[in-house]
């Protein structure tokens, strides 16, 4: 439509039209998938590929455009892209913890954020533990939050005392700032770092495992309790997804500890009232699937659970029919990442003449 006339082109780029398009009623038929996988081409060289898929009524995947090689967007040639965060108004964040990219797959625009200027003194080591991306509705701005631990780096195996650090990047001013906030150690799991209800979610370990949240607008941390049967550190592993617009918890067997995959069950819990821990209800218990599972990745069309197998393949499990489908898509073990999104016209603004530049892919 932008190519038909100058009037259409101008209309479609207006803020009013973009907001109306963003707020339109959508269905699961409008969903697309961003899929990233990593291959080991040489002992010390990894190649990461991003593919954008659409689906059909048979739940088959069709590429929207040719694969994108995103290997150059990692901080070193032996890095696996370890997270996709979002979607937030149709925008997606890709990160290997040090390089962070914000993109809109519908307009094919992206921006690579400047590196955080907050390092650590000589003799210390900074470990990035979590990344978040979301929208601050109070100031009408997009933000990235980076949680890090700084350790004394002695020549021994003991890393020394931990000092937590919180960095915030504000997209509107193209700048990083540091917050004086304390937080416990993040319990990293592959299906976490989820954006929902203007907050980023991780897991932490206190006396038990709990959900740890960072509110993008207030810039305050808070916690939410999980169901009583899903709070053990040495038991199952956990993932967070959105199902039917509700925060959903997946409890699945630890692939490193599972001795008999035929007895492993996956429990899915839904939080009916966001923030109310007493509102958790168990909605599914999945019998063992035919192939050993590494981890869940996402839920597509509100009934297809996408998982990575231990052999590195992408499969789907139909929550309605129990049907298992394997896709001809694979990658390095633990490298598969999936994000389900709907398209938007949200623009990534050019900050300044000399600031971070918006690019096209």
mmCIF file of C-alpha atoms in Angstrom:
data_model
loop_
_atom_site.group_PDB
_atom_site.id
_atom_site.type_symbol
_atom_site.label_atom_id
_atom_site.label_comp_id
_atom_site.label_asym_id
_atom_site.label_seq_id
_atom_site.Cartn_x
_atom_site.Cartn_y
_atom_site.Cartn_z
ATOM 1 C CA UNK A 1 0.000 0.000 0.000
ATOM 2 C CA UNK A 2 2.920 2.372 0.637
ATOM 3 C CA UNK A 3 3.893 1.917 -3.011
ATOM 4 C CA UNK A 4 0.445 2.815 -4.383
ATOM 5 C CA UNK A 5 0.464 6.516 -3.608
ATOM 6 C CA UNK A 6 2.276 9.169 -1.604
ATOM 7 C CA UNK A 7 -0.886 9.708 0.439
ATOM 8 C CA UNK A 8 -0.947 6.047 1.546
ATOM 9 C CA UNK A 9 2.770 6.142 2.279
ATOM 10 C CA UNK A 10 2.358 9.226 4.459
ATOM 11 C CA UNK A 11 -0.703 7.824 6.241
ATOM 12 C CA UNK A 12 0.892 4.489 7.091
ATOM 13 C CA UNK A 13 3.912 6.207 8.650
ATOM 14 C CA UNK A 14 1.881 8.461 10.958
ATOM 15 C CA UNK A 15 1.879 7.748 14.706
ATOM 16 C CA UNK A 16 -1.912 7.534 14.723
ATOM 17 C CA UNK A 17 -1.992 4.821 12.067
ATOM 18 C CA UNK A 18 0.881 2.910 13.729
ATOM 19 C CA UNK A 19 -0.961 2.929 17.080
ATOM 20 C CA UNK A 20 -4.260 1.848 15.497
ATOM 21 C CA UNK A 21 -2.470 -0.997 13.717
ATOM 22 C CA UNK A 22 -0.771 -2.024 16.979
ATOM 23 C CA UNK A 23 -4.047 -2.032 18.926
ATOM 24 C CA UNK A 24 -6.082 -3.925 16.333
ATOM 25 C CA UNK A 25 -7.701 -7.173 17.394
ATOM 26 C CA UNK A 26 -5.474 -10.097 16.432
ATOM 27 C CA UNK A 27 -5.836 -13.860 16.534
ATOM 28 C CA UNK A 28 -3.368 -16.714 16.681
ATOM 29 C CA UNK A 29 -3.613 -16.862 12.867
ATOM 30 C CA UNK A 30 -1.696 -13.561 12.827
ATOM 31 C CA UNK A 31 1.288 -15.090 14.648
ATOM 32 C CA UNK A 32 4.729 -15.486 13.134
ATOM 33 C CA UNK A 33 7.837 -17.211 14.467
ATOM 34 C CA UNK A 34 11.423 -16.033 14.790
ATOM 35 C CA UNK A 35 13.693 -19.085 14.976
ATOM 36 C CA UNK A 36 17.427 -18.898 15.658
ATOM 37 C CA UNK A 37 19.780 -21.864 15.606
ATOM 38 C CA UNK A 38 23.550 -22.209 15.794
ATOM 39 C CA UNK A 39 25.858 -24.630 13.965
ATOM 40 C CA UNK A 40 29.460 -25.527 14.758
ATOM 41 C CA UNK A 41 31.311 -25.169 11.449
ATOM 42 C CA UNK A 42 34.773 -25.564 12.980
ATOM 43 C CA UNK A 43 35.977 -26.451 16.494
ATOM 44 C CA UNK A 44 36.167 -22.757 17.434
ATOM 45 C CA UNK A 45 33.721 -21.279 14.937
ATOM 46 C CA UNK A 46 29.940 -21.120 15.315
ATOM 47 C CA UNK A 47 27.433 -19.884 12.735
ATOM 48 C CA UNK A 48 24.055 -18.515 13.849
ATOM 49 C CA UNK A 49 21.079 -18.398 11.477
ATOM 50 C CA UNK A 50 17.807 -16.497 12.000
ATOM 51 C CA UNK A 51 14.660 -17.544 10.128
ATOM 52 C CA UNK A 52 11.255 -15.850 10.152
ATOM 53 C CA UNK A 53 8.377 -18.286 9.617
ATOM 54 C CA UNK A 54 4.670 -18.098 8.933
ATOM 55 C CA UNK A 55 2.374 -21.047 9.603
ATOM 56 C CA UNK A 56 -0.555 -22.638 7.805
ATOM 57 C CA UNK A 57 -3.629 -24.632 8.844
ATOM 58 C CA UNK A 58 -1.520 -27.816 8.911
ATOM 59 C CA UNK A 59 0.942 -26.172 11.325
ATOM 60 C CA UNK A 60 3.732 -26.331 8.762
ATOM 61 C CA UNK A 61 6.363 -23.579 8.707
ATOM 62 C CA UNK A 62 7.150 -21.489 5.634
ATOM 63 C CA UNK A 63 10.043 -18.970 5.549
ATOM 64 C CA UNK A 64 8.925 -15.372 5.049
ATOM 65 C CA UNK A 65 12.232 -14.439 3.406
ATOM 66 C CA UNK A 66 15.722 -15.968 3.079
ATOM 67 C CA UNK A 67 17.667 -16.954 6.197
ATOM 68 C CA UNK A 68 19.720 -14.259 7.895
ATOM 69 C CA UNK A 69 23.264 -15.029 8.984
ATOM 70 C CA UNK A 70 23.615 -13.290 12.347
ATOM 71 C CA UNK A 71 27.012 -14.754 13.230
ATOM 72 C CA UNK A 72 28.674 -11.342 12.907
ATOM 73 C CA UNK A 73 26.296 -9.969 15.514
ATOM 74 C CA UNK A 74 27.886 -12.003 18.289
ATOM 75 C CA UNK A 75 30.771 -10.759 20.409
ATOM 76 C CA UNK A 76 33.117 -13.609 19.467
ATOM 77 C CA UNK A 77 33.130 -16.468 16.901
ATOM 78 C CA UNK A 78 32.488 -19.111 19.595
ATOM 79 C CA UNK A 79 29.324 -17.467 20.994
ATOM 80 C CA UNK A 80 25.821 -18.931 20.860
ATOM 81 C CA UNK A 81 22.984 -16.414 20.651
ATOM 82 C CA UNK A 82 21.551 -17.188 24.047
ATOM 83 C CA UNK A 83 18.297 -15.246 24.099
ATOM 84 C CA UNK A 84 15.450 -13.636 22.177
ATOM 85 C CA UNK A 85 13.389 -11.225 24.285
ATOM 86 C CA UNK A 86 9.941 -9.818 23.540
ATOM 87 C CA UNK A 87 7.901 -9.233 21.595
ATOM 88 C CA UNK A 88 7.184 -5.681 22.743
ATOM 89 C CA UNK A 89 4.866 -3.780 20.386
ATOM 90 C CA UNK A 90 6.223 -5.946 17.585
ATOM 91 C CA UNK A 91 9.861 -5.222 18.476
ATOM 92 C CA UNK A 92 12.274 -8.016 19.402
ATOM 93 C CA UNK A 93 15.607 -7.958 21.228
ATOM 94 C CA UNK A 94 18.402 -10.345 20.230
ATOM 95 C CA UNK A 95 21.381 -10.676 22.524
ATOM 96 C CA UNK A 96 24.442 -12.731 23.311
ATOM 97 C CA UNK A 97 24.580 -10.762 26.618
ATOM 98 C CA UNK A 98 27.132 -8.244 25.329
ATOM 99 C CA UNK A 99 25.824 -7.287 21.886
ATOM 100 C CA UNK A 100 22.151 -6.260 21.933
ATOM 101 C CA UNK A 101 20.029 -5.693 18.814
ATOM 102 C CA UNK A 102 16.480 -4.309 18.641
ATOM 103 C CA UNK A 103 14.591 -5.160 15.448
ATOM 104 C CA UNK A 104 11.177 -4.990 13.857
ATOM 105 C CA UNK A 105 10.743 -8.040 11.581
ATOM 106 C CA UNK A 106 7.732 -6.476 9.815
ATOM 107 C CA UNK A 107 9.593 -3.345 8.652
ATOM 108 C CA UNK A 108 12.975 -5.148 8.624
ATOM 109 C CA UNK A 109 14.587 -2.296 10.536
ATOM 110 C CA UNK A 110 17.077 -2.878 13.350
ATOM 111 C CA UNK A 111 19.478 -1.027 15.595
ATOM 112 C CA UNK A 112 22.564 -2.323 17.374
ATOM 113 C CA UNK A 113 22.814 -0.702 20.789
ATOM 114 C CA UNK A 114 26.062 0.930 21.859
ATOM 115 C CA UNK A 115 27.956 -1.144 24.422
ATOM 116 C CA UNK A 116 27.341 -0.326 28.050
ATOM 117 C CA UNK A 117 30.110 1.973 29.334
ATOM 118 C CA UNK A 118 29.967 0.348 32.757
ATOM 119 C CA UNK A 119 32.757 -2.184 32.993
ATOM 120 C CA UNK A 120 34.703 -3.196 36.074
ATOM 121 C CA UNK A 121 38.068 -2.318 37.620
ATOM 122 C CA UNK A 122 41.243 -4.124 36.673
ATOM 123 C CA UNK A 123 41.469 -7.458 38.440
ATOM 124 C CA UNK A 124 37.695 -7.948 38.399
ATOM 125 C CA UNK A 125 35.361 -9.915 36.110
ATOM 126 C CA UNK A 126 31.861 -8.854 34.993
ATOM 127 C CA UNK A 127 29.373 -11.650 34.276
ATOM 128 C CA UNK A 128 26.086 -10.715 32.578
ATOM 129 C CA UNK A 129 23.354 -12.753 34.288
ATOM 130 C CA UNK A 130 20.186 -11.437 32.626
ATOM 131 C CA UNK A 131 18.895 -9.133 29.881
ATOM 132 C CA UNK A 132 15.448 -7.570 29.618
ATOM 133 C CA UNK A 133 13.649 -5.428 27.052
ATOM 134 C CA UNK A 134 10.312 -3.667 27.341
ATOM 135 C CA UNK A 135 8.184 -0.536 27.097
ATOM 136 C CA UNK A 136 7.771 2.162 29.749
ATOM 137 C CA UNK A 137 4.215 3.434 29.290
ATOM 138 C CA UNK A 138 4.778 6.302 31.753
ATOM 139 C CA UNK A 139 7.518 8.034 29.748
ATOM 140 C CA UNK A 140 6.572 6.405 26.401
ATOM 141 C CA UNK A 141 10.008 4.885 25.867
ATOM 142 C CA UNK A 142 11.639 1.513 25.266
ATOM 143 C CA UNK A 143 14.257 0.280 27.715
ATOM 144 C CA UNK A 144 16.843 -2.465 27.997
ATOM 145 C CA UNK A 145 17.918 -3.698 31.432
ATOM 146 C CA UNK A 146 21.121 -5.652 31.991
ATOM 147 C CA UNK A 147 21.799 -7.523 35.241
ATOM 148 C CA UNK A 148 25.455 -8.293 35.961
ATOM 149 C CA UNK A 149 27.619 -9.696 38.719
ATOM 150 C CA UNK A 150 31.096 -8.267 39.295
ATOM 151 C CA UNK A 151 33.628 -10.613 40.919
ATOM 152 C CA UNK A 152 37.190 -10.219 42.076
ATOM 153 C CA UNK A 153 39.187 -12.250 39.545
ATOM 154 C CA UNK A 154 41.995 -13.926 41.526
ATOM 155 C CA UNK A 155 44.274 -16.678 40.130
ATOM 156 C CA UNK A 156 42.336 -19.252 42.167
ATOM 157 C CA UNK A 157 39.011 -20.931 41.408
ATOM 158 C CA UNK A 158 37.188 -18.908 44.080
ATOM 159 C CA UNK A 159 35.739 -15.811 42.338
ATOM 160 C CA UNK A 160 35.561 -13.679 45.471
ATOM 161 C CA UNK A 161 32.549 -11.733 46.783
ATOM 162 C CA UNK A 162 29.755 -10.832 44.354
ATOM 163 C CA UNK A 163 28.672 -7.255 43.615
ATOM 164 C CA UNK A 164 25.420 -6.939 41.604
ATOM 165 C CA UNK A 165 25.086 -4.223 38.947
ATOM 166 C CA UNK A 166 22.003 -2.973 37.042
ATOM 167 C CA UNK A 167 22.399 -1.032 33.762
ATOM 168 C CA UNK A 168 19.482 0.629 31.911
ATOM 169 C CA UNK A 169 19.513 1.732 28.271
ATOM 170 C CA UNK A 170 16.882 4.318 27.255
ATOM 171 C CA UNK A 171 16.145 4.124 23.539
ATOM 172 C CA UNK A 172 14.824 7.699 23.303
ATOM 173 C CA UNK A 173 18.102 9.278 24.449
ATOM 174 C CA UNK A 174 20.451 6.564 23.167
ATOM 175 C CA UNK A 175 22.230 6.311 26.498
ATOM 176 C CA UNK A 176 23.087 3.896 29.318
ATOM 177 C CA UNK A 177 22.776 4.623 33.025
ATOM 178 C CA UNK A 178 23.491 2.586 36.135
ATOM 179 C CA UNK A 179 21.024 1.964 38.966
ATOM 180 C CA UNK A 180 21.939 1.445 42.579
ATOM 181 C CA UNK A 181 19.872 -1.716 43.093
ATOM 182 C CA UNK A 182 20.596 -5.030 44.796
ATOM 183 C CA UNK A 183 19.325 -8.327 43.423
ATOM 184 C CA UNK A 184 19.974 -12.034 44.146
ATOM 185 C CA UNK A 185 21.773 -14.343 41.738
ATOM 186 C CA UNK A 186 19.759 -15.202 38.621
ATOM 187 C CA UNK A 187 18.944 -18.886 38.084
ATOM 188 C CA UNK A 188 19.537 -19.105 34.342
ATOM 189 C CA UNK A 189 17.209 -21.316 32.334
ATOM 190 C CA UNK A 190 16.812 -21.254 28.520
ATOM 191 C CA UNK A 191 13.063 -20.554 28.475
ATOM 192 C CA UNK A 192 13.035 -17.496 30.727
ATOM 193 C CA UNK A 193 13.876 -13.770 30.447
ATOM 194 C CA UNK A 194 10.273 -13.238 29.377
ATOM 195 C CA UNK A 195 8.548 -9.875 28.822
ATOM 196 C CA UNK A 196 4.931 -9.710 29.989
ATOM 197 C CA UNK A 197 2.709 -6.977 31.515
ATOM 198 C CA UNK A 198 5.465 -4.348 31.161
ATOM 199 C CA UNK A 199 7.838 -6.438 33.270
ATOM 200 C CA UNK A 200 10.754 -8.762 32.599
ATOM 201 C CA UNK A 201 10.746 -12.133 34.349
ATOM 202 C CA UNK A 202 13.564 -14.443 35.433
ATOM 203 C CA UNK A 203 14.015 -17.160 38.067
ATOM 204 C CA UNK A 204 16.009 -16.836 41.285
ATOM 205 C CA UNK A 205 16.751 -19.189 44.160
ATOM 206 C CA UNK A 206 15.951 -18.076 47.702
ATOM 207 C CA UNK A 207 14.888 -20.873 50.050
ATOM 208 C CA UNK A 208 13.027 -22.140 46.977
ATOM 209 C CA UNK A 209 12.824 -21.190 43.303
ATOM 210 C CA UNK A 210 10.697 -18.074 42.699
ATOM 211 C CA UNK A 211 9.866 -15.829 39.740
ATOM 212 C CA UNK A 212 11.838 -12.578 39.802
ATOM 213 C CA UNK A 213 10.401 -9.511 38.044
ATOM 214 C CA UNK A 214 11.688 -6.101 37.014
ATOM 215 C CA UNK A 215 9.022 -3.479 36.326
ATOM 216 C CA UNK A 216 10.114 -1.450 33.286
ATOM 217 C CA UNK A 217 8.256 1.736 34.338
ATOM 218 C CA UNK A 218 8.954 1.870 38.077
ATOM 219 C CA UNK A 219 12.379 0.177 37.772
ATOM 220 C CA UNK A 220 11.617 -1.872 40.888
ATOM 221 C CA UNK A 221 12.293 -5.566 41.499
ATOM 222 C CA UNK A 222 9.620 -7.879 42.917
ATOM 223 C CA UNK A 223 9.040 -11.613 43.290
ATOM 224 C CA UNK A 224 6.150 -14.006 42.687
ATOM 225 C CA UNK A 225 5.729 -17.400 44.276
ATOM 226 C CA UNK A 226 5.364 -20.481 42.087
ATOM 227 C CA UNK A 227 3.046 -23.454 42.719
ATOM 228 C CA UNK A 228 4.188 -25.447 45.748
ATOM 229 C CA UNK A 229 5.106 -28.491 43.662
ATOM 230 C CA UNK A 230 7.350 -26.386 41.397
ATOM 231 C CA UNK A 231 9.737 -24.741 43.821
ATOM 232 C CA UNK A 232 12.668 -27.136 44.097
ATOM 233 C CA UNK A 233 16.143 -26.334 42.842
ATOM 234 C CA UNK A 234 17.269 -29.960 42.595
ATOM 235 C CA UNK A 235 14.062 -31.211 40.979
ATOM 236 C CA UNK A 236 12.493 -30.192 37.677
ATOM 237 C CA UNK A 237 13.513 -27.247 35.515
ATOM 238 C CA UNK A 238 11.256 -24.349 34.653
ATOM 239 C CA UNK A 239 10.192 -22.186 31.724
ATOM 240 C CA UNK A 240 7.909 -19.174 31.295
ATOM 241 C CA UNK A 241 5.593 -18.572 28.320
ATOM 242 C CA UNK A 242 2.342 -16.738 27.589
ATOM 243 C CA UNK A 243 -0.702 -18.910 26.935
ATOM 244 C CA UNK A 244 -4.129 -17.378 26.251
ATOM 245 C CA UNK A 245 -2.770 -14.020 27.442
ATOM 246 C CA UNK A 246 -1.840 -15.470 30.852
ATOM 247 C CA UNK A 247 1.530 -16.010 32.491
ATOM 248 C CA UNK A 248 2.238 -19.722 32.189
ATOM 249 C CA UNK A 249 4.827 -21.884 33.942
ATOM 250 C CA UNK A 250 6.237 -25.080 32.449
ATOM 251 C CA UNK A 251 7.780 -27.622 34.838
ATOM 252 C CA UNK A 252 9.843 -30.152 32.913
ATOM 253 C CA UNK A 253 12.436 -32.827 33.789
ATOM 254 C CA UNK A 254 16.070 -31.811 34.094
ATOM 255 C CA UNK A 255 17.672 -33.381 30.988
ATOM 256 C CA UNK A 256 20.926 -33.904 32.898
ATOM 257 C CA UNK A 257 19.277 -35.865 35.702
ATOM 258 C CA UNK A 258 16.601 -37.833 33.882
ATOM 259 C CA UNK A 259 17.275 -41.568 34.157
ATOM 260 C CA UNK A 260 14.108 -42.891 32.529
ATOM 261 C CA UNK A 261 12.608 -40.529 29.909
ATOM 262 C CA UNK A 262 9.552 -42.777 29.617
ATOM 263 C CA UNK A 263 8.485 -41.693 33.117
ATOM 264 C CA UNK A 264 9.152 -37.967 32.701
ATOM 265 C CA UNK A 265 6.082 -35.728 32.803
ATOM 266 C CA UNK A 266 5.706 -32.055 31.870
ATOM 267 C CA UNK A 267 3.304 -29.979 33.976
ATOM 268 C CA UNK A 268 1.885 -26.688 32.704
ATOM 269 C CA UNK A 269 0.492 -24.151 35.185
ATOM 270 C CA UNK A 270 -1.425 -20.953 34.376
ATOM 271 C CA UNK A 271 -1.632 -17.869 36.631
ATOM 272 C CA UNK A 272 -5.264 -16.784 36.264
ATOM 273 C CA UNK A 273 -4.713 -13.432 38.013
ATOM 274 C CA UNK A 274 -1.311 -11.917 37.284
ATOM 275 C CA UNK A 275 0.680 -11.358 40.462
ATOM 276 C CA UNK A 276 -1.603 -13.495 42.635
ATOM 277 C CA UNK A 277 0.353 -16.625 43.539
ATOM 278 C CA UNK A 278 -2.771 -18.332 44.879
ATOM 279 C CA UNK A 279 -4.306 -18.202 41.374
ATOM 280 C CA UNK A 280 -1.991 -20.853 39.854
ATOM 281 C CA UNK A 281 -3.930 -23.745 38.320
ATOM 282 C CA UNK A 282 -2.527 -26.828 36.624
ATOM 283 C CA UNK A 283 -3.990 -27.006 33.123
ATOM 284 C CA UNK A 284 -1.978 -29.813 31.489
ATOM 285 C CA UNK A 285 0.112 -32.819 32.417
ATOM 286 C CA UNK A 286 1.943 -34.084 29.349
ATOM 287 C CA UNK A 287 2.838 -37.740 29.098
ATOM 288 C CA UNK A 288 6.380 -38.618 27.977
ATOM 289 C CA UNK A 289 6.935 -37.731 24.330
ATOM 290 C CA UNK A 290 8.648 -40.254 21.987
ATOM 291 C CA UNK A 291 11.959 -38.342 21.927
ATOM 292 C CA UNK A 292 14.012 -37.088 24.904
ATOM 293 C CA UNK A 293 13.443 -33.369 25.549
ATOM 294 C CA UNK A 294 16.099 -30.755 26.276
ATOM 295 C CA UNK A 295 13.805 -27.796 27.038
ATOM 296 C CA UNK A 296 10.585 -25.996 26.036
ATOM 297 C CA UNK A 297 10.906 -22.988 23.723
ATOM 298 C CA UNK A 298 7.498 -21.326 23.224
ATOM 299 C CA UNK A 299 3.773 -21.891 22.779
ATOM 300 C CA UNK A 300 2.372 -21.218 19.287
ATOM 301 C CA UNK A 301 -1.315 -20.781 18.372
ATOM 302 C CA UNK A 302 -2.230 -21.313 22.052
ATOM 303 C CA UNK A 303 -2.024 -25.095 21.700
ATOM 304 C CA UNK A 304 1.323 -26.054 20.143
ATOM 305 C CA UNK A 305 4.179 -26.435 22.604
ATOM 306 C CA UNK A 306 7.482 -26.014 20.750
ATOM 307 C CA UNK A 307 10.407 -27.929 22.259
ATOM 308 C CA UNK A 308 14.045 -28.700 21.590
ATOM 309 C CA UNK A 309 15.032 -32.354 21.683
ATOM 310 C CA UNK A 310 18.274 -33.627 23.186
ATOM 311 C CA UNK A 311 19.512 -34.245 19.649
ATOM 312 C CA UNK A 312 18.978 -30.564 18.782
ATOM 313 C CA UNK A 313 15.798 -30.790 16.676
ATOM 314 C CA UNK A 314 12.681 -28.620 16.834
ATOM 315 C CA UNK A 315 9.427 -30.459 17.561
ATOM 316 C CA UNK A 316 5.877 -29.461 18.426
ATOM 317 C CA UNK A 317 3.474 -31.096 20.864
ATOM 318 C CA UNK A 318 -0.240 -30.465 20.307
ATOM 319 C CA UNK A 319 -1.825 -29.827 23.719
ATOM 320 C CA UNK A 320 -5.254 -30.722 22.316
ATOM 321 C CA UNK A 321 -4.515 -33.931 20.402
ATOM 322 C CA UNK A 322 -1.178 -35.105 21.944
ATOM 323 C CA UNK A 323 0.239 -35.223 18.414
ATOM 324 C CA UNK A 324 4.028 -34.829 18.154
ATOM 325 C CA UNK A 325 5.515 -33.325 14.998
ATOM 326 C CA UNK A 326 9.219 -33.059 14.176
ATOM 327 C CA UNK A 327 10.430 -30.258 11.912
ATOM 328 C CA UNK A 328 13.473 -30.558 9.705
ATOM 329 C CA UNK A 329 15.173 -27.836 11.734
ATOM 330 C CA UNK A 330 18.112 -28.501 14.008
ATOM 331 C CA UNK A 331 21.161 -26.862 15.519
ATOM 332 C CA UNK A 332 23.900 -27.142 18.093
ATOM 333 C CA UNK A 333 22.688 -28.606 21.382
ATOM 334 C CA UNK A 334 20.950 -25.976 23.544
ATOM 335 C CA UNK A 335 21.175 -23.387 20.751
ATOM 336 C CA UNK A 336 17.573 -23.324 19.485
ATOM 337 C CA UNK A 337 15.610 -20.183 20.316
ATOM 338 C CA UNK A 338 11.999 -19.424 19.340
ATOM 339 C CA UNK A 339 9.856 -16.327 19.739
ATOM 340 C CA UNK A 340 6.221 -16.028 18.640
ATOM 341 C CA UNK A 341 5.178 -12.535 17.564
ATOM 342 C CA UNK A 342 2.629 -10.527 15.599
ATOM 343 C CA UNK A 343 3.660 -7.890 13.095
ATOM 344 C CA UNK A 344 3.497 -4.174 13.842
ATOM 345 C CA UNK A 345 4.555 -0.913 12.234
ATOM 346 C CA UNK A 346 6.350 0.295 15.367
ATOM 347 C CA UNK A 347 9.235 2.493 14.313
ATOM 348 C CA UNK A 348 12.751 2.451 15.691
ATOM 349 C CA UNK A 349 13.580 6.139 15.756
ATOM 350 C CA UNK A 350 16.907 7.564 14.628
ATOM 351 C CA UNK A 351 18.238 9.097 17.834
ATOM 352 C CA UNK A 352 20.551 11.809 16.538
ATOM 353 C CA UNK A 353 22.870 12.621 13.679
ATOM 354 C CA UNK A 354 25.820 11.098 15.490
ATOM 355 C CA UNK A 355 23.939 8.559 17.583
ATOM 356 C CA UNK A 356 23.058 4.929 17.035
ATOM 357 C CA UNK A 357 21.882 4.384 13.450
ATOM 358 C CA UNK A 358 18.829 2.418 12.348
ATOM 359 C CA UNK A 359 19.671 -0.100 9.645
ATOM 360 C CA UNK A 360 17.788 -2.358 7.215
ATOM 361 C CA UNK A 361 18.125 -6.135 6.903
#
